[in-house]
Tab-separated table of N, CA and C in Angstrom:
chain	number	residue	atom	x	y	z
A	105	MET	N	0.847	-1.174	0.000
A	105	MET	CA	0.000	0.000	0.000
A	105	MET	C	0.890	1.234	0.000
A	106	ARG	N	0.517	2.209	-0.818
A	106	ARG	CA	1.292	3.451	-0.859
A	106	ARG	C	1.087	4.235	0.430
A	107	LEU	N	2.122	4.934	0.853
A	107	LEU	CA	2.019	5.716	2.076
A	107	LEU	C	1.120	6.930	1.914
A	108	ASP	N	0.968	7.433	0.681
A	108	ASP	CA	0.118	8.601	0.466
A	108	ASP	C	-1.300	8.216	0.055
A	109	ASP	N	-1.666	6.960	0.293
A	109	ASP	CA	-3.010	6.493	-0.048
A	109	ASP	C	-4.021	7.212	0.827
A	110	PRO	N	-5.020	7.887	0.235
A	110	PRO	CA	-5.969	8.652	1.043
A	110	PRO	C	-6.875	7.779	1.892
A	111	TRP	N	-6.979	6.501	1.597
A	111	TRP	CA	-7.838	5.613	2.370
A	111	TRP	C	-7.046	4.831	3.411
A	112	ASP	N	-5.762	5.139	3.565
A	112	ASP	CA	-4.894	4.394	4.465
A	112	ASP	C	-5.402	4.399	5.900
A	113	ASP	N	-5.944	5.528	6.350
A	113	ASP	CA	-6.330	5.606	7.752
A	113	ASP	C	-7.837	5.548	7.959
A	114	VAL	N	-8.585	5.105	6.970
A	114	VAL	CA	-10.025	4.971	7.129
A	114	VAL	C	-10.317	3.646	7.812
A	115	PRO	N	-11.091	3.672	8.882
A	115	PRO	CA	-11.362	2.428	9.598
A	115	PRO	C	-12.306	1.527	8.826
A	116	ALA	N	-12.168	0.239	9.077
A	116	ALA	CA	-13.089	-0.725	8.491
A	116	ALA	C	-14.440	-0.579	9.189
A	117	PRO	N	-15.534	-0.985	8.547
A	117	PRO	CA	-16.845	-0.890	9.196
A	117	PRO	C	-16.848	-1.593	10.541
A	118	GLY	N	-17.433	-0.922	11.530
A	118	GLY	CA	-17.493	-1.503	12.868
A	118	GLY	C	-16.268	-1.226	13.702
A	119	ARG	N	-15.274	-0.549	13.139
A	119	ARG	CA	-14.063	-0.271	13.891
A	119	ARG	C	-13.922	1.212	14.173
A	120	GLY	N	-14.982	1.990	14.023
A	120	GLY	CA	-14.914	3.428	14.235
A	120	GLY	C	-15.101	3.815	15.683
A	121	ASP	N	-14.864	2.883	16.614
A	121	ASP	CA	-15.099	3.149	18.027
A	121	ASP	C	-13.822	3.500	18.776
A	122	GLN	N	-12.850	4.022	18.064
A	122	GLN	CA	-11.621	4.403	18.743
A	122	GLN	C	-11.619	5.912	18.954
A	123	ASP	N	-10.831	6.364	19.917
A	123	ASP	CA	-10.858	7.769	20.297
A	123	ASP	C	-9.855	8.630	19.546
A	124	GLY	N	-9.161	8.120	18.560
A	124	GLY	CA	-8.207	8.902	17.787
A	124	GLY	C	-6.788	8.787	18.312
A	125	THR	N	-6.589	8.145	19.454
A	125	THR	CA	-5.250	8.002	20.014
A	125	THR	C	-4.784	6.561	19.980
A	126	GLY	N	-5.589	5.697	19.428
A	126	GLY	CA	-5.214	4.294	19.359
A	126	GLY	C	-5.955	3.439	20.353
A	127	GLY	N	-6.554	4.057	21.364
A	127	GLY	CA	-7.315	3.307	22.344
A	127	GLY	C	-8.791	3.396	22.046
A	128	ALA	N	-9.550	2.601	22.767
A	128	ALA	CA	-10.993	2.625	22.567
A	128	ALA	C	-11.567	3.884	23.189
A	129	ALA	N	-12.584	4.439	22.568
A	129	ALA	CA	-13.227	5.648	23.077
A	129	ALA	C	-14.048	5.303	24.316
A	130	ALA	N	-14.026	6.207	25.264
A	130	ALA	CA	-14.807	6.008	26.470
A	130	ALA	C	-16.267	6.331	26.169
A	131	LEU	N	-17.150	5.433	26.594
A	131	LEU	CA	-18.570	5.650	26.365
A	131	LEU	C	-19.224	6.031	27.673
A	132	ASP	N	-20.180	6.988	27.604
A	132	ASP	CA	-20.926	7.330	28.805
A	132	ASP	C	-22.092	6.352	28.959
A	133	ALA	N	-22.950	6.580	29.944
A	133	ALA	CA	-24.041	5.650	30.230
A	133	ALA	C	-25.000	5.505	29.052
A	134	SER	N	-25.136	6.546	28.250
A	134	SER	CA	-26.068	6.474	27.117
A	134	SER	C	-25.476	5.713	25.939
A	135	GLY	N	-24.188	5.407	25.997
A	135	GLY	CA	-23.543	4.688	24.912
A	135	GLY	C	-22.883	5.610	23.911
A	136	ALA	N	-22.971	6.914	24.115
A	136	ALA	CA	-22.357	7.870	23.198
A	136	ALA	C	-20.898	8.066	23.578
A	137	ALA	N	-20.091	8.440	22.613
A	137	ALA	CA	-18.683	8.691	22.882
A	137	ALA	C	-18.562	9.925	23.750
A	138	GLY	N	-17.448	10.068	24.419
A	138	GLY	CA	-17.149	11.140	25.348
A	138	GLY	C	-17.763	12.496	25.065
A	139	PRO	N	-17.346	13.537	25.799
A	139	PRO	CA	-17.985	14.842	25.722
A	139	PRO	C	-17.906	15.481	24.336
A	140	ALA	N	-16.807	15.297	23.644
A	140	ALA	CA	-16.665	15.897	22.308
A	140	ALA	C	-16.939	14.822	21.269
A	141	SER	N	-18.198	14.385	21.183
A	141	SER	CA	-18.484	13.293	20.258
A	141	SER	C	-18.361	13.788	18.831
A	142	ARG	N	-17.578	13.071	18.072
A	142	ARG	CA	-17.349	13.400	16.667
A	142	ARG	C	-18.236	12.511	15.825
A	143	PRO	N	-18.574	12.967	14.625
A	143	PRO	CA	-19.397	12.104	13.768
A	143	PRO	C	-18.627	10.839	13.410
A	144	SER	N	-19.342	9.758	13.298
A	144	SER	CA	-18.704	8.497	12.934
A	144	SER	C	-18.455	8.485	11.427
A	145	ALA	N	-17.677	7.519	10.993
A	145	ALA	CA	-17.407	7.377	9.563
A	145	ALA	C	-18.702	7.139	8.805
A	146	ALA	N	-19.603	6.367	9.388
A	146	ALA	CA	-20.882	6.102	8.728
A	146	ALA	C	-21.673	7.389	8.533
A	147	ASP	N	-21.669	8.266	9.556
A	147	ASP	CA	-22.365	9.547	9.434
A	147	ASP	C	-21.744	10.408	8.338
A	148	ILE	N	-20.435	10.386	8.265
A	148	ILE	CA	-19.741	11.180	7.252
A	148	ILE	C	-20.072	10.655	5.858
A	149	TYR	N	-20.038	9.335	5.692
A	149	TYR	CA	-20.336	8.754	4.380
A	149	TYR	C	-21.793	9.013	3.982
A	150	LEU	N	-22.708	8.970	4.953
A	150	LEU	CA	-24.106	9.293	4.644
A	150	LEU	C	-24.247	10.752	4.223
A	151	GLU	N	-23.516	11.627	4.890
A	151	GLU	CA	-23.541	13.047	4.530
A	151	GLU	C	-23.019	13.246	3.107
A	152	VAL	N	-21.930	12.590	2.779
A	152	VAL	CA	-21.376	12.692	1.427
A	152	VAL	C	-22.358	12.104	0.423
A	153	HIS	N	-22.959	10.972	0.758
A	153	HIS	CA	-23.914	10.312	-0.140
A	153	HIS	C	-25.105	11.221	-0.443
A	154	ARG	N	-25.496	12.039	0.512
A	154	ARG	CA	-26.631	12.950	0.322
A	154	ARG	C	-26.233	14.281	-0.300
A	155	SER	N	-24.960	14.504	-0.506
A	155	SER	CA	-24.497	15.799	-1.017
A	155	SER	C	-24.838	15.985	-2.490
A	156	ASP	N	-24.926	17.249	-2.902
A	156	ASP	CA	-25.208	17.571	-4.303
A	156	ASP	C	-24.080	17.113	-5.216
A	157	ALA	N	-22.846	17.187	-4.744
A	157	ALA	CA	-21.703	16.783	-5.567
A	157	ALA	C	-21.773	15.284	-5.880
A	158	PHE	N	-22.117	14.476	-4.885
A	158	PHE	CA	-22.237	13.032	-5.102
A	158	PHE	C	-23.382	12.734	-6.058
A	159	ARG	N	-24.501	13.419	-5.862
A	159	ARG	CA	-25.644	13.225	-6.759
A	159	ARG	C	-25.294	13.598	-8.191
A	160	GLU	N	-24.506	14.631	-8.361
A	160	GLU	CA	-24.109	15.043	-9.710
A	160	GLU	C	-23.229	13.985	-10.371
A	161	VAL	N	-22.298	13.417	-9.618
A	161	VAL	CA	-21.445	12.350	-10.165
A	161	VAL	C	-22.309	11.154	-10.578
A	162	ARG	N	-23.234	10.760	-9.720
A	162	ARG	CA	-24.124	9.644	-10.041
A	162	ARG	C	-25.012	9.961	-11.243
A	163	ARG	N	-25.503	11.200	-11.338
A	163	ARG	CA	-26.351	11.595	-12.455
A	163	ARG	C	-25.577	11.521	-13.767
A	164	ARG	N	-24.350	12.015	-13.757
A	164	ARG	CA	-23.525	11.946	-14.964
A	164	ARG	C	-23.253	10.504	-15.371
A	165	TYR	N	-23.028	9.654	-14.389
A	165	TYR	CA	-22.805	8.231	-14.658
A	165	TYR	C	-24.042	7.618	-15.311
A	166	ARG	N	-25.203	7.821	-14.676
A	166	ARG	CA	-26.434	7.229	-15.193
A	166	ARG	C	-26.810	7.764	-16.562
A	167	ARG	N	-26.559	9.053	-16.814
A	167	ARG	CA	-26.932	9.641	-18.102
A	167	ARG	C	-26.115	9.064	-19.245
A	168	PHE	N	-24.954	8.514	-18.954
A	168	PHE	CA	-24.179	7.853	-20.008
A	168	PHE	C	-24.483	6.363	-20.069
A	169	VAL	N	-24.445	5.710	-18.928
A	169	VAL	CA	-24.515	4.255	-18.894
A	169	VAL	C	-25.880	3.720	-19.320
A	170	ALA	N	-26.955	4.308	-18.857
A	170	ALA	CA	-28.282	3.775	-19.180
A	170	ALA	C	-28.549	3.777	-20.691
A	171	PRO	N	-28.383	4.896	-21.398
A	171	PRO	CA	-28.627	4.853	-22.845
A	171	PRO	C	-27.622	3.976	-23.593
A	172	ALA	N	-26.359	3.999	-23.178
A	172	ALA	CA	-25.346	3.190	-23.865
A	172	ALA	C	-25.634	1.703	-23.685
A	173	ALA	N	-25.981	1.298	-22.473
A	173	ALA	CA	-26.287	-0.118	-22.225
A	173	ALA	C	-27.542	-0.538	-22.987
A	174	LEU	N	-28.550	0.313	-23.002
A	174	LEU	CA	-29.772	-0.001	-23.732
A	174	LEU	C	-29.499	-0.125	-25.235
A	175	ALA	N	-28.754	0.811	-25.785
A	175	ALA	CA	-28.439	0.767	-27.217
A	175	ALA	C	-27.652	-0.499	-27.565
A	176	PHE	N	-26.664	-0.833	-26.744
A	176	PHE	CA	-25.871	-2.021	-27.029
A	176	PHE	C	-26.709	-3.292	-26.888
A	177	LEU	N	-27.569	-3.341	-25.873
A	177	LEU	CA	-28.426	-4.505	-25.693
A	177	LEU	C	-29.365	-4.676	-26.891
A	178	LEU	N	-29.947	-3.581	-27.362
A	178	LEU	CA	-30.830	-3.661	-28.528
A	178	LEU	C	-30.064	-4.118	-29.768
A	179	TRP	N	-28.846	-3.624	-29.954
A	179	TRP	CA	-28.013	-4.019	-31.093
A	179	TRP	C	-27.701	-5.518	-31.008
A	180	TYR	N	-27.370	-5.992	-29.811
A	180	TYR	CA	-27.080	-7.413	-29.630
A	180	TYR	C	-28.319	-8.260	-29.896
A	181	LEU	N	-29.450	-7.863	-29.331
A	181	LEU	CA	-30.679	-8.623	-29.539
A	181	LEU	C	-31.099	-8.613	-31.006
A	182	ALA	N	-30.895	-7.499	-31.700
A	182	ALA	CA	-31.212	-7.446	-33.130
A	182	ALA	C	-30.373	-8.467	-33.898
A	183	TYR	N	-29.112	-8.590	-33.526
A	183	TYR	CA	-28.234	-9.580	-34.169
A	183	TYR	C	-28.738	-10.999	-33.918
A	184	VAL	N	-29.077	-11.308	-32.671
A	184	VAL	CA	-29.547	-12.647	-32.319
A	184	VAL	C	-30.879	-12.954	-33.011
A	185	VAL	N	-31.793	-11.988	-32.973
A	185	VAL	CA	-33.095	-12.200	-33.612
A	185	VAL	C	-32.928	-12.389	-35.116
A	186	ALA	N	-32.094	-11.573	-35.735
A	186	ALA	CA	-31.868	-11.711	-37.181
A	186	ALA	C	-31.232	-13.062	-37.511
A	187	ALA	N	-30.320	-13.489	-36.655
A	187	ALA	CA	-29.656	-14.774	-36.910
A	187	ALA	C	-30.631	-15.946	-36.812
A	188	THR	N	-31.635	-15.825	-35.945
A	188	THR	CA	-32.563	-16.946	-35.769
A	188	THR	C	-33.787	-16.860	-36.666
A	189	THR	N	-34.221	-15.648	-37.008
A	189	THR	CA	-35.448	-15.517	-37.799
A	189	THR	C	-35.208	-15.256	-39.278
A	190	ALA	N	-34.033	-14.793	-39.626
A	190	ALA	CA	-33.752	-14.488	-41.037
A	190	ALA	C	-32.430	-15.109	-41.464
A	191	PRO	N	-32.335	-16.430	-41.467
A	191	PRO	CA	-31.066	-17.067	-41.837
A	191	PRO	C	-30.667	-16.788	-43.286
A	192	ALA	N	-31.641	-16.566	-44.138
A	192	ALA	CA	-31.301	-16.272	-45.537
A	192	ALA	C	-30.607	-14.912	-45.643
A	193	LEU	N	-31.112	-13.935	-44.871
A	193	LEU	CA	-30.464	-12.614	-44.854
A	193	LEU	C	-29.047	-12.718	-44.300
A	194	MET	N	-28.878	-13.434	-43.217
A	194	MET	CA	-27.575	-13.539	-42.580
A	194	MET	C	-26.584	-14.332	-43.438
A	195	ALA	N	-27.086	-15.211	-44.295
A	195	ALA	CA	-26.211	-16.021	-45.152
A	195	ALA	C	-25.855	-15.310	-46.453
A	196	ARG	N	-26.455	-14.168	-46.700
A	196	ARG	CA	-26.194	-13.444	-47.936
A	196	ARG	C	-24.717	-13.025	-47.998
A	197	PRO	N	-24.032	-13.347	-49.082
A	197	PRO	CA	-22.609	-13.001	-49.202
A	197	PRO	C	-22.408	-11.487	-49.336
A	198	VAL	N	-21.343	-11.011	-48.710
A	198	VAL	CA	-20.975	-9.598	-48.813
A	198	VAL	C	-19.750	-9.466	-49.710
A	199	ALA	N	-18.747	-10.257	-49.425
A	199	ALA	CA	-17.515	-10.249	-50.226
A	199	ALA	C	-16.877	-11.622	-50.104
A	200	GLY	N	-16.890	-12.374	-51.162
A	200	GLY	CA	-16.291	-13.710	-51.141
A	200	GLY	C	-17.021	-14.613	-50.173
A	201	ALA	N	-16.279	-15.184	-49.219
A	201	ALA	CA	-16.874	-16.082	-48.228
A	201	ALA	C	-17.429	-15.335	-47.018
A	202	VAL	N	-17.293	-14.030	-47.000
A	202	VAL	CA	-17.781	-13.217	-45.881
A	202	VAL	C	-19.260	-12.912	-46.118
A	203	ASN	N	-20.093	-13.254	-45.121
A	203	ASN	CA	-21.520	-12.999	-45.258
A	203	ASN	C	-21.983	-11.939	-44.252
A	204	VAL	N	-23.271	-11.607	-44.279
A	204	VAL	CA	-23.837	-10.573	-43.409
A	204	VAL	C	-23.653	-10.949	-41.940
A	205	ALA	N	-23.829	-12.211	-41.592
A	205	ALA	CA	-23.676	-12.656	-40.200
A	205	ALA	C	-22.260	-12.405	-39.692
A	206	MET	N	-21.264	-12.666	-40.526
A	206	MET	CA	-19.874	-12.435	-40.112
A	206	MET	C	-19.612	-10.939	-39.916
A	207	VAL	N	-20.117	-10.132	-40.817
A	207	VAL	CA	-19.932	-8.675	-40.693
A	207	VAL	C	-20.622	-8.167	-39.433
A	208	ALA	N	-21.855	-8.627	-39.190
A	208	ALA	CA	-22.574	-8.204	-37.986
A	208	ALA	C	-21.884	-8.708	-36.718
A	209	GLY	N	-21.377	-9.932	-36.737
A	209	GLY	CA	-20.655	-10.464	-35.576
A	209	GLY	C	-19.394	-9.676	-35.288
A	210	LEU	N	-18.646	-9.340	-36.339
A	210	LEU	CA	-17.456	-8.492	-36.141
A	210	LEU	C	-17.863	-7.093	-35.684
A	211	GLY	N	-19.028	-6.644	-36.149
A	211	GLY	CA	-19.560	-5.355	-35.684
A	211	GLY	C	-19.836	-5.360	-34.191
A	212	GLN	N	-20.232	-6.513	-33.668
A	212	GLN	CA	-20.442	-6.634	-32.220
A	212	GLN	C	-19.130	-6.381	-31.465
A	213	PHE	N	-18.049	-6.977	-31.961
A	213	PHE	CA	-16.747	-6.739	-31.326
A	213	PHE	C	-16.346	-5.280	-31.441
A	214	LEU	N	-16.517	-4.715	-32.610
A	214	LEU	CA	-16.151	-3.318	-32.827
A	214	LEU	C	-16.936	-2.392	-31.909
A	215	THR	N	-18.248	-2.603	-31.807
A	215	THR	CA	-19.035	-1.730	-30.937
A	215	THR	C	-18.691	-1.932	-29.467
A	216	THR	N	-18.276	-3.124	-29.088
A	216	THR	CA	-17.829	-3.342	-27.707
A	216	THR	C	-16.608	-2.487	-27.403
A	217	PHE	N	-15.637	-2.493	-28.306
A	217	PHE	CA	-14.439	-1.679	-28.105
A	217	PHE	C	-14.759	-0.191	-28.157
A	218	LEU	N	-15.629	0.210	-29.065
A	218	LEU	CA	-16.020	1.626	-29.147
A	218	LEU	C	-16.754	2.072	-27.893
A	219	LEU	N	-17.627	1.228	-27.384
A	219	LEU	CA	-18.350	1.573	-26.165
A	219	LEU	C	-17.405	1.660	-24.973
A	220	THR	N	-16.446	0.770	-24.912
A	220	THR	CA	-15.456	0.826	-23.831
A	220	THR	C	-14.650	2.106	-23.909
A	221	TRP	N	-14.215	2.467	-25.104
A	221	TRP	CA	-13.473	3.716	-25.287
A	221	TRP	C	-14.336	4.917	-24.905
A	222	ALA	N	-15.593	4.942	-25.343
A	222	ALA	CA	-16.487	6.064	-25.040
A	222	ALA	C	-16.741	6.170	-23.539
A	223	TYR	N	-16.900	5.042	-22.870
A	223	TYR	CA	-17.119	5.055	-21.425
A	223	TYR	C	-15.895	5.609	-20.700
A	224	ALA	N	-14.718	5.134	-21.065
A	224	ALA	CA	-13.490	5.613	-20.418
A	224	ALA	C	-13.297	7.107	-20.661
A	225	ARG	N	-13.589	7.553	-21.866
A	225	ARG	CA	-13.457	8.981	-22.192
A	225	ARG	C	-14.465	9.802	-21.396
A	226	HIS	N	-15.690	9.341	-21.333
A	226	HIS	CA	-16.720	10.045	-20.576
A	226	HIS	C	-16.344	10.121	-19.095
A	227	ALA	N	-15.879	9.021	-18.547
A	227	ALA	CA	-15.471	9.011	-17.138
A	227	ALA	C	-14.335	9.991	-16.900
A	228	ARG	N	-13.351	9.974	-17.786
A	228	ARG	CA	-12.194	10.853	-17.627
A	228	ARG	C	-12.590	12.323	-17.721
A	229	LEU	N	-13.459	12.661	-18.649
A	229	LEU	CA	-13.802	14.066	-18.883
A	229	LEU	C	-14.927	14.580	-17.993
A	230	ARG	N	-15.832	13.730	-17.562
A	230	ARG	CA	-17.035	14.211	-16.888
A	230	ARG	C	-17.185	13.796	-15.422
A	231	ARG	N	-16.472	12.720	-14.993
A	231	ARG	CA	-16.711	12.242	-13.640
A	231	ARG	C	-15.473	12.111	-12.770
A	232	ASP	N	-14.355	11.765	-13.333
A	232	ASP	CA	-13.187	11.424	-12.513
A	232	ASP	C	-12.758	12.548	-11.583
A	233	ARG	N	-12.690	13.771	-12.070
A	233	ARG	CA	-12.237	14.890	-11.232
A	233	ARG	C	-13.192	15.096	-10.065
A	234	ALA	N	-14.500	15.116	-10.350
A	234	ALA	CA	-15.489	15.319	-9.284
A	234	ALA	C	-15.462	14.161	-8.276
A	235	ALA	N	-15.325	12.936	-8.772
A	235	ALA	CA	-15.265	11.780	-7.876
A	235	ALA	C	-13.995	11.814	-7.021
A	236	LEU	N	-12.886	12.224	-7.607
A	236	LEU	CA	-11.644	12.318	-6.843
A	236	LEU	C	-11.748	13.408	-5.781
A	237	ASP	N	-12.371	14.527	-6.126
A	237	ASP	CA	-12.585	15.583	-5.129
A	237	ASP	C	-13.433	15.073	-3.967
A	238	LEU	N	-14.488	14.337	-4.276
A	238	LEU	CA	-15.314	13.747	-3.215
A	238	LEU	C	-14.498	12.786	-2.355
A	239	ARG	N	-13.665	11.999	-3.010
A	239	ARG	CA	-12.842	11.033	-2.285
A	239	ARG	C	-11.903	11.743	-1.315
A	240	TRP	N	-11.250	12.788	-1.774
A	240	TRP	CA	-10.317	13.515	-0.907
A	240	TRP	C	-11.062	14.246	0.203
A	241	ASP	N	-12.218	14.826	-0.092
A	241	ASP	CA	-13.003	15.499	0.951
A	241	ASP	C	-13.436	14.502	2.020
A	242	THR	N	-13.879	13.335	1.588
A	242	THR	CA	-14.310	12.306	2.524
A	242	THR	C	-13.131	11.827	3.365
A	243	GLN	N	-12.001	11.670	2.728
A	243	GLN	CA	-10.812	11.245	3.458
A	243	GLN	C	-10.437	12.276	4.517
A	244	GLU	N	-10.521	13.548	4.173
A	244	GLU	CA	-10.195	14.599	5.143
A	244	GLU	C	-11.171	14.598	6.319
A	245	MET	N	-12.457	14.363	6.023
A	245	MET	CA	-13.463	14.341	7.088
A	245	MET	C	-13.281	13.145	8.019
A	246	THR	N	-12.803	12.030	7.490
A	246	THR	CA	-12.666	10.823	8.311
A	246	THR	C	-11.263	10.679	8.899
A	247	ARG	N	-10.362	11.589	8.585
A	247	ARG	CA	-8.992	11.484	9.087
A	247	ARG	C	-8.991	11.438	10.611
A	248	GLY	N	-8.342	10.453	11.153
A	248	GLY	CA	-8.194	10.338	12.599
A	248	GLY	C	-9.298	9.575	13.292
A	249	LEU	N	-10.358	9.192	12.586
A	249	LEU	CA	-11.439	8.467	13.256
A	249	LEU	C	-11.016	7.076	13.707
A	250	GLY	N	-10.149	6.429	12.932
A	250	GLY	CA	-9.785	5.047	13.238
A	250	GLY	C	-8.544	4.931	14.100
A	251	ARG	N	-8.010	6.013	14.573
A	251	ARG	CA	-6.762	5.935	15.352
A	251	ARG	C	-7.003	5.980	16.817
């Protein structure tokens, strides 16, 4: 693990009961942490999850993935349906021994690579910076909770 990893000091779930000095936090009769009770990691993550910045990252993700997945699924199903219901069309020669089915099958591979490239580009240009900012903000808020 890198020493500058922002998640290095984030406690595992259920381990946020330490007082920041390495020992267990003292609990009062009500079960709450000492006089200066700090928000737990779960509270911080819920706060981030409800934030506008997180919602924007999720919205950008969904606005790309849902239409792209639907389009690719329809393209795949069209290929399968054509292969099973129109064998004469799929057997029609295009060039030499290459027929429509082979061209469409290779098109499936091509669109898979194009979709992967488009997804990576979209993530890099539209989501990665905002997601990284959220990650660093969350790391700063949780710093010291697990110690």
